[in-house]
Coordinates of C-alpha atoms and ligand atoms in Angstrom, one line a residue:
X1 CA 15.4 21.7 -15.7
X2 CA 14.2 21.3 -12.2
X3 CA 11.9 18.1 -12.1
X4 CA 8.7 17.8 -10.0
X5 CA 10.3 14.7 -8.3
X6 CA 13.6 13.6 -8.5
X7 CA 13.0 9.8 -7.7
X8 CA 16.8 8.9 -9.3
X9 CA 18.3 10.8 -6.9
X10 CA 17.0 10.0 -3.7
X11 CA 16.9 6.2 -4.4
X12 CA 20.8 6.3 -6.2
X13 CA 22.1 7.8 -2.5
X14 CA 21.4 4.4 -1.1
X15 CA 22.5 2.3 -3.8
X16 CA 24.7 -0.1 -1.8
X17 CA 22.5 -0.4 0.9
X18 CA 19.9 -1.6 -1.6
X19 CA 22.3 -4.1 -2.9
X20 CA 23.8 -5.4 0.2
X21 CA 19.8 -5.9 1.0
X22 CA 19.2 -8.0 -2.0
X23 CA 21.8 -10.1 -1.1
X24 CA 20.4 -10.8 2.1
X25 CA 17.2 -11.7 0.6
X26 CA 19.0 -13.8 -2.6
X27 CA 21.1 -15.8 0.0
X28 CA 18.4 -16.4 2.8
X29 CA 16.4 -18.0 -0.2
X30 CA 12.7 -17.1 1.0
X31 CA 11.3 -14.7 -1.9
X32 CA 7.6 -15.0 -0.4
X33 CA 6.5 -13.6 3.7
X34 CA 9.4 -14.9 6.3
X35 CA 11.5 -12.9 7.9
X36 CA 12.9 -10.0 6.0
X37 CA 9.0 -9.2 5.8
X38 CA 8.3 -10.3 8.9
X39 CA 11.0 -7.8 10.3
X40 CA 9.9 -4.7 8.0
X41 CA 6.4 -5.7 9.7
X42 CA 8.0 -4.8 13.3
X43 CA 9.9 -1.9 12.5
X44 CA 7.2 -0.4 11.0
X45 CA 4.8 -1.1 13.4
X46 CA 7.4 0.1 15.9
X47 CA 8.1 3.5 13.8
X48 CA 4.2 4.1 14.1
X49 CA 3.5 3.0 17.2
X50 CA 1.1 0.9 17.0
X51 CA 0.7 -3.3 17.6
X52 CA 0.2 -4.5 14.3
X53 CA 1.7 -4.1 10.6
X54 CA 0.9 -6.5 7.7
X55 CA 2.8 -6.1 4.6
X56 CA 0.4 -6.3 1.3
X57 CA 0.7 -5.7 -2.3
X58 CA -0.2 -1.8 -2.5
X59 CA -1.8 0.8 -0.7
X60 CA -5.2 0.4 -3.0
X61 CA -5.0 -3.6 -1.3
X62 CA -4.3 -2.1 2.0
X63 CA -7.6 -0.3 1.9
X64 CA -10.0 -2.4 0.6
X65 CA -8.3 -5.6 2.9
X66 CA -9.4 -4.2 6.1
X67 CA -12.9 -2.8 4.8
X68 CA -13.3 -6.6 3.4
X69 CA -12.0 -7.5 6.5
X70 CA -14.7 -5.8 8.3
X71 CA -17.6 -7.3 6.2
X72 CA -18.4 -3.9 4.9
X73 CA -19.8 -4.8 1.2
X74 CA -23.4 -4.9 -0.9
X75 CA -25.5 -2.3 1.0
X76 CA -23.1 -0.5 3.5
X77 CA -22.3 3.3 2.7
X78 CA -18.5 4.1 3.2
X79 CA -17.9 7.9 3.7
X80 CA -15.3 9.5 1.6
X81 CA -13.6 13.3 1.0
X82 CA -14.7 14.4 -2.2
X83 CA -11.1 15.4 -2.9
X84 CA -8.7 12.6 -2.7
X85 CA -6.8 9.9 -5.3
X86 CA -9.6 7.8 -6.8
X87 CA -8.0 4.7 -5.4
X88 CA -9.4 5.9 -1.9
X89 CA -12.8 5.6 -3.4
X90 CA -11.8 2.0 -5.3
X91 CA -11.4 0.4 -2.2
X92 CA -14.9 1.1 -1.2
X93 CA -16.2 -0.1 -4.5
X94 CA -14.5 -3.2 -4.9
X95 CA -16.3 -4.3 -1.7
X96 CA -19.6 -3.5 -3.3
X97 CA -19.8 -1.1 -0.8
X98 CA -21.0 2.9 -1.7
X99 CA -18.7 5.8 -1.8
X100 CA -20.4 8.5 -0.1
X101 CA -17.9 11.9 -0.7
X102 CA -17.9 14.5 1.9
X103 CA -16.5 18.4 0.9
X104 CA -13.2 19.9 2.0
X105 CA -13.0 22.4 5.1
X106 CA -13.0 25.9 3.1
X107 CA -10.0 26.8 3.5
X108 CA -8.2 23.5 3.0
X109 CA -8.0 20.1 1.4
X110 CA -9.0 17.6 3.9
X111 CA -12.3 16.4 4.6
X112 CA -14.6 19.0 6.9
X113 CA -15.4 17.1 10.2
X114 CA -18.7 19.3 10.1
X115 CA -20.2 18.3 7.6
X116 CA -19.7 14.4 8.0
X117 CA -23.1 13.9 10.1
X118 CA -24.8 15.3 7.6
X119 CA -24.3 12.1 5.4
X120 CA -24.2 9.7 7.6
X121 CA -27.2 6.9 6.9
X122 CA -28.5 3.6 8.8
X123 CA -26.0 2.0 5.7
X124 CA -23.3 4.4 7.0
X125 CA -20.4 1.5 7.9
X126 CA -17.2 3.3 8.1
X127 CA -15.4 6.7 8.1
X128 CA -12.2 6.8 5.4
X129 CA -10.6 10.0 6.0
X130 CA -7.5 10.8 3.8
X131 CA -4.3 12.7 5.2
X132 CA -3.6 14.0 2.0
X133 CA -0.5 15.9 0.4
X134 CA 1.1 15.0 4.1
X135 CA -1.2 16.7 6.1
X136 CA -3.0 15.0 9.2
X137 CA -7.0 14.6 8.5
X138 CA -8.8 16.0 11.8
X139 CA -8.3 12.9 13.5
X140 CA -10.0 14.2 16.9
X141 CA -13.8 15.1 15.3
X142 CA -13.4 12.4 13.0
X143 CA -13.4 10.4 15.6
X144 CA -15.4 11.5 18.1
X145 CA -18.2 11.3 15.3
X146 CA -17.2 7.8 14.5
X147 CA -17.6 6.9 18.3
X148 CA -21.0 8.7 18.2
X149 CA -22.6 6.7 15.8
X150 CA -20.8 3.2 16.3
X151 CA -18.3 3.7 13.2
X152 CA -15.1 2.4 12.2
X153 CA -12.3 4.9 11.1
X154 CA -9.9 3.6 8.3
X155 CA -7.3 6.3 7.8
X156 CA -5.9 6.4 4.3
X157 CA -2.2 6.8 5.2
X158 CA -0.7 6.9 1.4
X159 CA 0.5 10.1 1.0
X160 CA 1.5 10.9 5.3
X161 CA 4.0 8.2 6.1
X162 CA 5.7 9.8 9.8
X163 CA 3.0 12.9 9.7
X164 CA 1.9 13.5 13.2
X165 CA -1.8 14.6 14.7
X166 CA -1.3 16.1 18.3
X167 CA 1.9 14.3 19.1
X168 CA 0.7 10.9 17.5
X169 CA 1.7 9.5 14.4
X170 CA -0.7 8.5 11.6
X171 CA -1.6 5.2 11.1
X172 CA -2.4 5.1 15.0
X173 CA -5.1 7.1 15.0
X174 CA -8.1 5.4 13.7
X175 CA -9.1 1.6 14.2
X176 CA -6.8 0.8 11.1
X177 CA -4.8 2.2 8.4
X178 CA -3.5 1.4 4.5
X179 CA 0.1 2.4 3.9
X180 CA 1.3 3.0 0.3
X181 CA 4.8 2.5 -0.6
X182 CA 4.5 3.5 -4.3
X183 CA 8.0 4.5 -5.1
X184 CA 7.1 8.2 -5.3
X185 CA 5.4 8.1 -1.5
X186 CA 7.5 9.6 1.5
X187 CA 8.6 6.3 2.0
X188 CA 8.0 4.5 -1.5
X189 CA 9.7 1.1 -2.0
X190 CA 11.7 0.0 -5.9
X191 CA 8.1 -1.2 -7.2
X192 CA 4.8 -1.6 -5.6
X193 CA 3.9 -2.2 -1.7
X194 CA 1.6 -1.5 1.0
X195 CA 0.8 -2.6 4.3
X196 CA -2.0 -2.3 7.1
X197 CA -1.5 -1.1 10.6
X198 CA -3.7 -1.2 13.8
X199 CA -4.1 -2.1 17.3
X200 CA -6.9 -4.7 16.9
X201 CA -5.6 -8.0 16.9
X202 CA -8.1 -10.0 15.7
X203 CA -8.5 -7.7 12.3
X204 CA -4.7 -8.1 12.2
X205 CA -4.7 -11.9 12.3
X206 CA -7.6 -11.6 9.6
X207 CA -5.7 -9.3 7.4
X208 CA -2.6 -11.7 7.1
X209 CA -4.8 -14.9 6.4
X210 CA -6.9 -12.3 3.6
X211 CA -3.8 -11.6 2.1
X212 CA -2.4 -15.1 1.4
X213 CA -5.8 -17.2 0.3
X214 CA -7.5 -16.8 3.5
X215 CA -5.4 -19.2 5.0
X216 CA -3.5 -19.8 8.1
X217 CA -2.4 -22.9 7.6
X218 CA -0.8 -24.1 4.4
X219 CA -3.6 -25.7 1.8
X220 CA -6.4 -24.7 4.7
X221 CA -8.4 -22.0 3.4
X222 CA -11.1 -20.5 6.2
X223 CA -12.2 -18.0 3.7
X224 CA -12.5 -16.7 0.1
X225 CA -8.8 -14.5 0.2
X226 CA -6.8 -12.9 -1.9
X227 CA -2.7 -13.0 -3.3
X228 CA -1.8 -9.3 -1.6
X229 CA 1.7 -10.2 0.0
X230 CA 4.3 -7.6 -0.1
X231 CA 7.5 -9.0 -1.5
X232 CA 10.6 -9.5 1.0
X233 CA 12.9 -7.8 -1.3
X234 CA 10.7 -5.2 -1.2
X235 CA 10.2 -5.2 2.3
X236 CA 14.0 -5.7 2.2
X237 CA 14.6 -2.6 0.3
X238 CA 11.7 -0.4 3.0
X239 CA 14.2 -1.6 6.0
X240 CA 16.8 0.3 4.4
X241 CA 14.4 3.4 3.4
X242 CA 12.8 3.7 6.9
X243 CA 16.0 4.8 8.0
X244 CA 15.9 7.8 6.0
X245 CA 12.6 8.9 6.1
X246 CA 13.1 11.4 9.4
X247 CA 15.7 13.0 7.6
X248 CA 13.9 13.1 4.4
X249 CA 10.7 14.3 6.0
X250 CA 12.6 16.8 7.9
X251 CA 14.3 18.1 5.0
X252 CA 11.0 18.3 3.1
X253 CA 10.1 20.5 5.9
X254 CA 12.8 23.0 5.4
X255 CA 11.8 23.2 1.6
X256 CA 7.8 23.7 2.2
X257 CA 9.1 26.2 4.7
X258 CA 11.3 27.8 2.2
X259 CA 8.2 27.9 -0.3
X260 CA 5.5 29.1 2.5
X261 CA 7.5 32.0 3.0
X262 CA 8.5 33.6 -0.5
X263 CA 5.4 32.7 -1.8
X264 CA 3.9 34.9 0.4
X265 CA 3.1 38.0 -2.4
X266 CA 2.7 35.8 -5.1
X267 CA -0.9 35.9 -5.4
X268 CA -1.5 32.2 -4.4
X269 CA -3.6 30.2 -1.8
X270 CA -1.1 28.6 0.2
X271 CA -1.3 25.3 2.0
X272 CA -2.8 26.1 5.6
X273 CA -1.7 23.7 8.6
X274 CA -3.4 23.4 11.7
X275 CA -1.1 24.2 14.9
X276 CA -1.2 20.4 16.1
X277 CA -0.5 18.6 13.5
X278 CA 2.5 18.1 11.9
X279 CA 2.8 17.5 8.1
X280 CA 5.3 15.3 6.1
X281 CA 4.6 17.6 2.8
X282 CA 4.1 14.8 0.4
X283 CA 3.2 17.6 -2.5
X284 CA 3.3 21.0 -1.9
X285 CA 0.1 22.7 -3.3
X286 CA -0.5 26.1 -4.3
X287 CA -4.3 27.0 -5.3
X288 CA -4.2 29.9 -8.4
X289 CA -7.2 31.3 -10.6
X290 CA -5.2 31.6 -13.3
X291 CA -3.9 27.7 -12.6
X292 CA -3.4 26.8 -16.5
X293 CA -1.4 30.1 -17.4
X294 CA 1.0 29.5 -14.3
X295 CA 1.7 26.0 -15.4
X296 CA 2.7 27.3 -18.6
X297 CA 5.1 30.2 -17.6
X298 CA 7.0 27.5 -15.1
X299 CA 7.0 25.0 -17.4
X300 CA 8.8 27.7 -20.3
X301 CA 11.3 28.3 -17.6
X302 CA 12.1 24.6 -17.6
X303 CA 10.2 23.9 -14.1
X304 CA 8.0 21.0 -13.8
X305 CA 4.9 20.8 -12.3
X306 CA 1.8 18.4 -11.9
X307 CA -2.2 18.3 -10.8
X308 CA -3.1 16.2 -7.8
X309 CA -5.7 15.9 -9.1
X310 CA -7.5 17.1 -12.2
X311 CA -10.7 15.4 -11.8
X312 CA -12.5 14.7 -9.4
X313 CA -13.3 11.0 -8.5
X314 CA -17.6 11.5 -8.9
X315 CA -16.9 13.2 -12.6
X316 CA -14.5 10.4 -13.7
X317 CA -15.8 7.9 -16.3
X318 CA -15.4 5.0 -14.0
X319 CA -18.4 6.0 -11.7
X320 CA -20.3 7.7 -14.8
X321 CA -23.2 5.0 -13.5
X322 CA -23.1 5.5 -9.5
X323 CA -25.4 7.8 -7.8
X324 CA -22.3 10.5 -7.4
X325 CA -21.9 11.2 -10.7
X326 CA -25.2 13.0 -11.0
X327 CA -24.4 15.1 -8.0
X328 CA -22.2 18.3 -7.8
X329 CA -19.5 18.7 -5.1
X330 CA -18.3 22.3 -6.1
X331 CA -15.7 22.6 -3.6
X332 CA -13.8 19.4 -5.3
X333 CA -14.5 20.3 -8.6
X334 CA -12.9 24.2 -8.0
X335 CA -10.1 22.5 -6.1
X336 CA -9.3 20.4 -9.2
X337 CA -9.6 23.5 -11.2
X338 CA -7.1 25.5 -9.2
X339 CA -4.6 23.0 -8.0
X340 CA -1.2 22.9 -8.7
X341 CA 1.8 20.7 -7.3
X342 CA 5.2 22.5 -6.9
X343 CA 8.4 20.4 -7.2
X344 CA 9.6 18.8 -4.1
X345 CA 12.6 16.5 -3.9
X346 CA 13.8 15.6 -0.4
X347 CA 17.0 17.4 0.0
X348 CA 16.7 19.2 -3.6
X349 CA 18.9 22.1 -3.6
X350 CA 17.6 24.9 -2.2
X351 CA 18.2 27.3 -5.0
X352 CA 16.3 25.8 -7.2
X353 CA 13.4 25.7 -4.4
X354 CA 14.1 30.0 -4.5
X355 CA 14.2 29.5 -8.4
X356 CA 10.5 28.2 -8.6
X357 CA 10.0 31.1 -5.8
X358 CA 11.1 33.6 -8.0
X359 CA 9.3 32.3 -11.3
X360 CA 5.7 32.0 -9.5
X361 CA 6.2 36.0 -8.0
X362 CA 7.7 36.5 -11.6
X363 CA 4.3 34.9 -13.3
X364 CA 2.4 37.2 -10.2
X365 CA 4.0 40.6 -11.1
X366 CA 3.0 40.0 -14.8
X367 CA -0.6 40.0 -14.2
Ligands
PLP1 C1 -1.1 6.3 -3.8 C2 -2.4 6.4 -3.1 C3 -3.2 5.2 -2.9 C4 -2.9 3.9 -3.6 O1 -1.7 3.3 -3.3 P1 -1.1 2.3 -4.4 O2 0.0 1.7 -3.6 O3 -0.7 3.1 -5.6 O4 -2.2 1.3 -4.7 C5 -4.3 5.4 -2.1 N1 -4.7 6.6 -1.6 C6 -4.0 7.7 -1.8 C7 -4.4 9.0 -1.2 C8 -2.8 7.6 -2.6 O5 -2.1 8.8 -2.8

């Protein structure tokens, strides 16, 4: 059987480090911020280059903390890509604000640049791109748009932890952005976590007084806040998987590499990545007409595969009542139809990478 993910196995290779890390945290006695967190905070904000980096609860508190953060609520638009995680468009909505989904570039899965004008409003507050599957939004026109029309840029950094846009890591490239560490991220922690990075200090101080009650100061509260403080054991646990996630990266690298080029006459719209940008391959995606049938062939040969995603955020229930849901945005809803997600462990073997090869030009010689 060759699983979709393999989460045992990377986490089970740094088993001691892990526990030599919770005995820090068990014998320093601080289970709440201090300075495990506090030092995750630097590394990571070191690792991406950028001033600031608040640990929160998860990546969907991540998001909507610096949109609070920058009063966007009742009566501001947020735009959105039409094809991305729903919990890209929660963020908008638990502010009150309104998700307003942009298509994908043709060709691709990230948000077009060119048609973003096009839905911009007076309400328009913010931009939310979403580097998604590993792959670097188009950081440049987003944000040359953004500076046209006086907009903030929150990148949704969940699924592109190291990915780099023209030399420049993610999470630097927009006026903030929301890290997940969901265990099955590029970098993904033993549990939940999330933080925020960004070069504007004062949204940085107002992010770690949102986080813990809106306060600063013990029992003072400045504002209405929220409990989103990511754990020191878990921030205890990221120390350790930082180190590993060049390497890990890399070797996902190798493996997309390895499926780029044997899937080549298997009848399959591969992934297709811009010259400057480099992707961390969070999921490699394969795009099929026949998208059901080839799930089922791979899965008889005991190879396990998933949908990222199989509908899109306007058609699910939770938004049956916002203005989206009446609207069609064909490009997401074909994506959702054709999508499929190969298996990708960092450092699987790579036979079994060249046994999913073989199966999918198998399933393509069949038809
Ligand atoms: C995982 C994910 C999130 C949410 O992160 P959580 O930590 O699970 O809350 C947000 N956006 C995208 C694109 C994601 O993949």
């Amino acid at each position: 059987m060759i699983p979709f993910l393999d989460l045992k196995s990377v986490n089970m290779c740094m088993k001691d480090d892990f526990h030599a890390a919770l005995d820090r945290v068990l014998s320093s006695g601080q289970l709440i911020l201090g300075q495990e967190l506090e030092a995750f905070e630097e590394e990571f904000a070191h690792y991406c280059n950028v001033q600031h980096c608040i640990g929160v609860g998860n990546g969907l508190e991540a998001l909507h903390l610096v949109l609070r953060a920058w009063d966007i609520g009742e009566g501001d638009e947020v735009i959105v890509p039409s094809h991305t995680y729903i919990a890209t468009w929660l963020a908008i909505s638990e502010t009150g604000a309104i998700p307003v989904p942009v298509e994908p570039e043709k060709n691709g899965f990230l948000i077009n640049p060119a048609l973003i004008e096009a839905a911009i409003t007076p309400r328009t507050k913010a931009i939310l791109p979403v580097h998604l599957y590993g792959e670097p939004a188009h950081m440049g026109e987003i944000m040359a748009i953004a500076n046209k029309y006086g907009l903030r840029v929150l990148e949704d950094v969940a699924q592109a932890q190291g990915a780099r846009y023209r030399g420049k890591r993610t999470g630097g490239l927009g006026h903030a952005a929301g890290f997940s560490f969901y265990p099955a991220k590029n970098l993904g922690a033993l549990g939940d976590a999330g933080a925020v990075t960004t070069n504007d200090p004062k949204l940085a101080k107002r992010i770690r007084a949102l986080r813990n009650y809106g306060s600063r100061v013990k029992y003072y509260n400045e504002e209405k806040g929220y409990n989103s403080r990511l754990d020191p054991l878990q921030a205890a646990f990221l120390r350790v998987k930082l180190k590993h996630l060049d390497a890990d990266n890399e070797s996902r690298r190798k493996i997309a590499a390895v499926y780029m080029a044997g899937l080549h006459d298997a009848n399959l719209v591969l992934p297709n990545v811009s010259e400057w940008s480099e992707p961390v391959w969070h999921l490699f995606v394969v795009r099929s007409q026949r998208r059901g049938d080839l799930q089922k062939f791979l899965k008889e040969k005991s190879i396990e595969t998933l949908i990222h995603y199989p509908i899109p955020p306007h058609q699910q229930q939770a938004y049956r009542s916002d203005a989206c849901a009446g609207k069609s945005y064909p490009l997401a809803e074909e994506l959702s139809q054709e999508i499929l997600s190969l298996p990708l462990t960092p450092h699987m073997p790579l036979e079994q990478v060249d046994e999913v090869v073989a199966a999918c030009c198998m399933f393509a010689k069949s038809s």
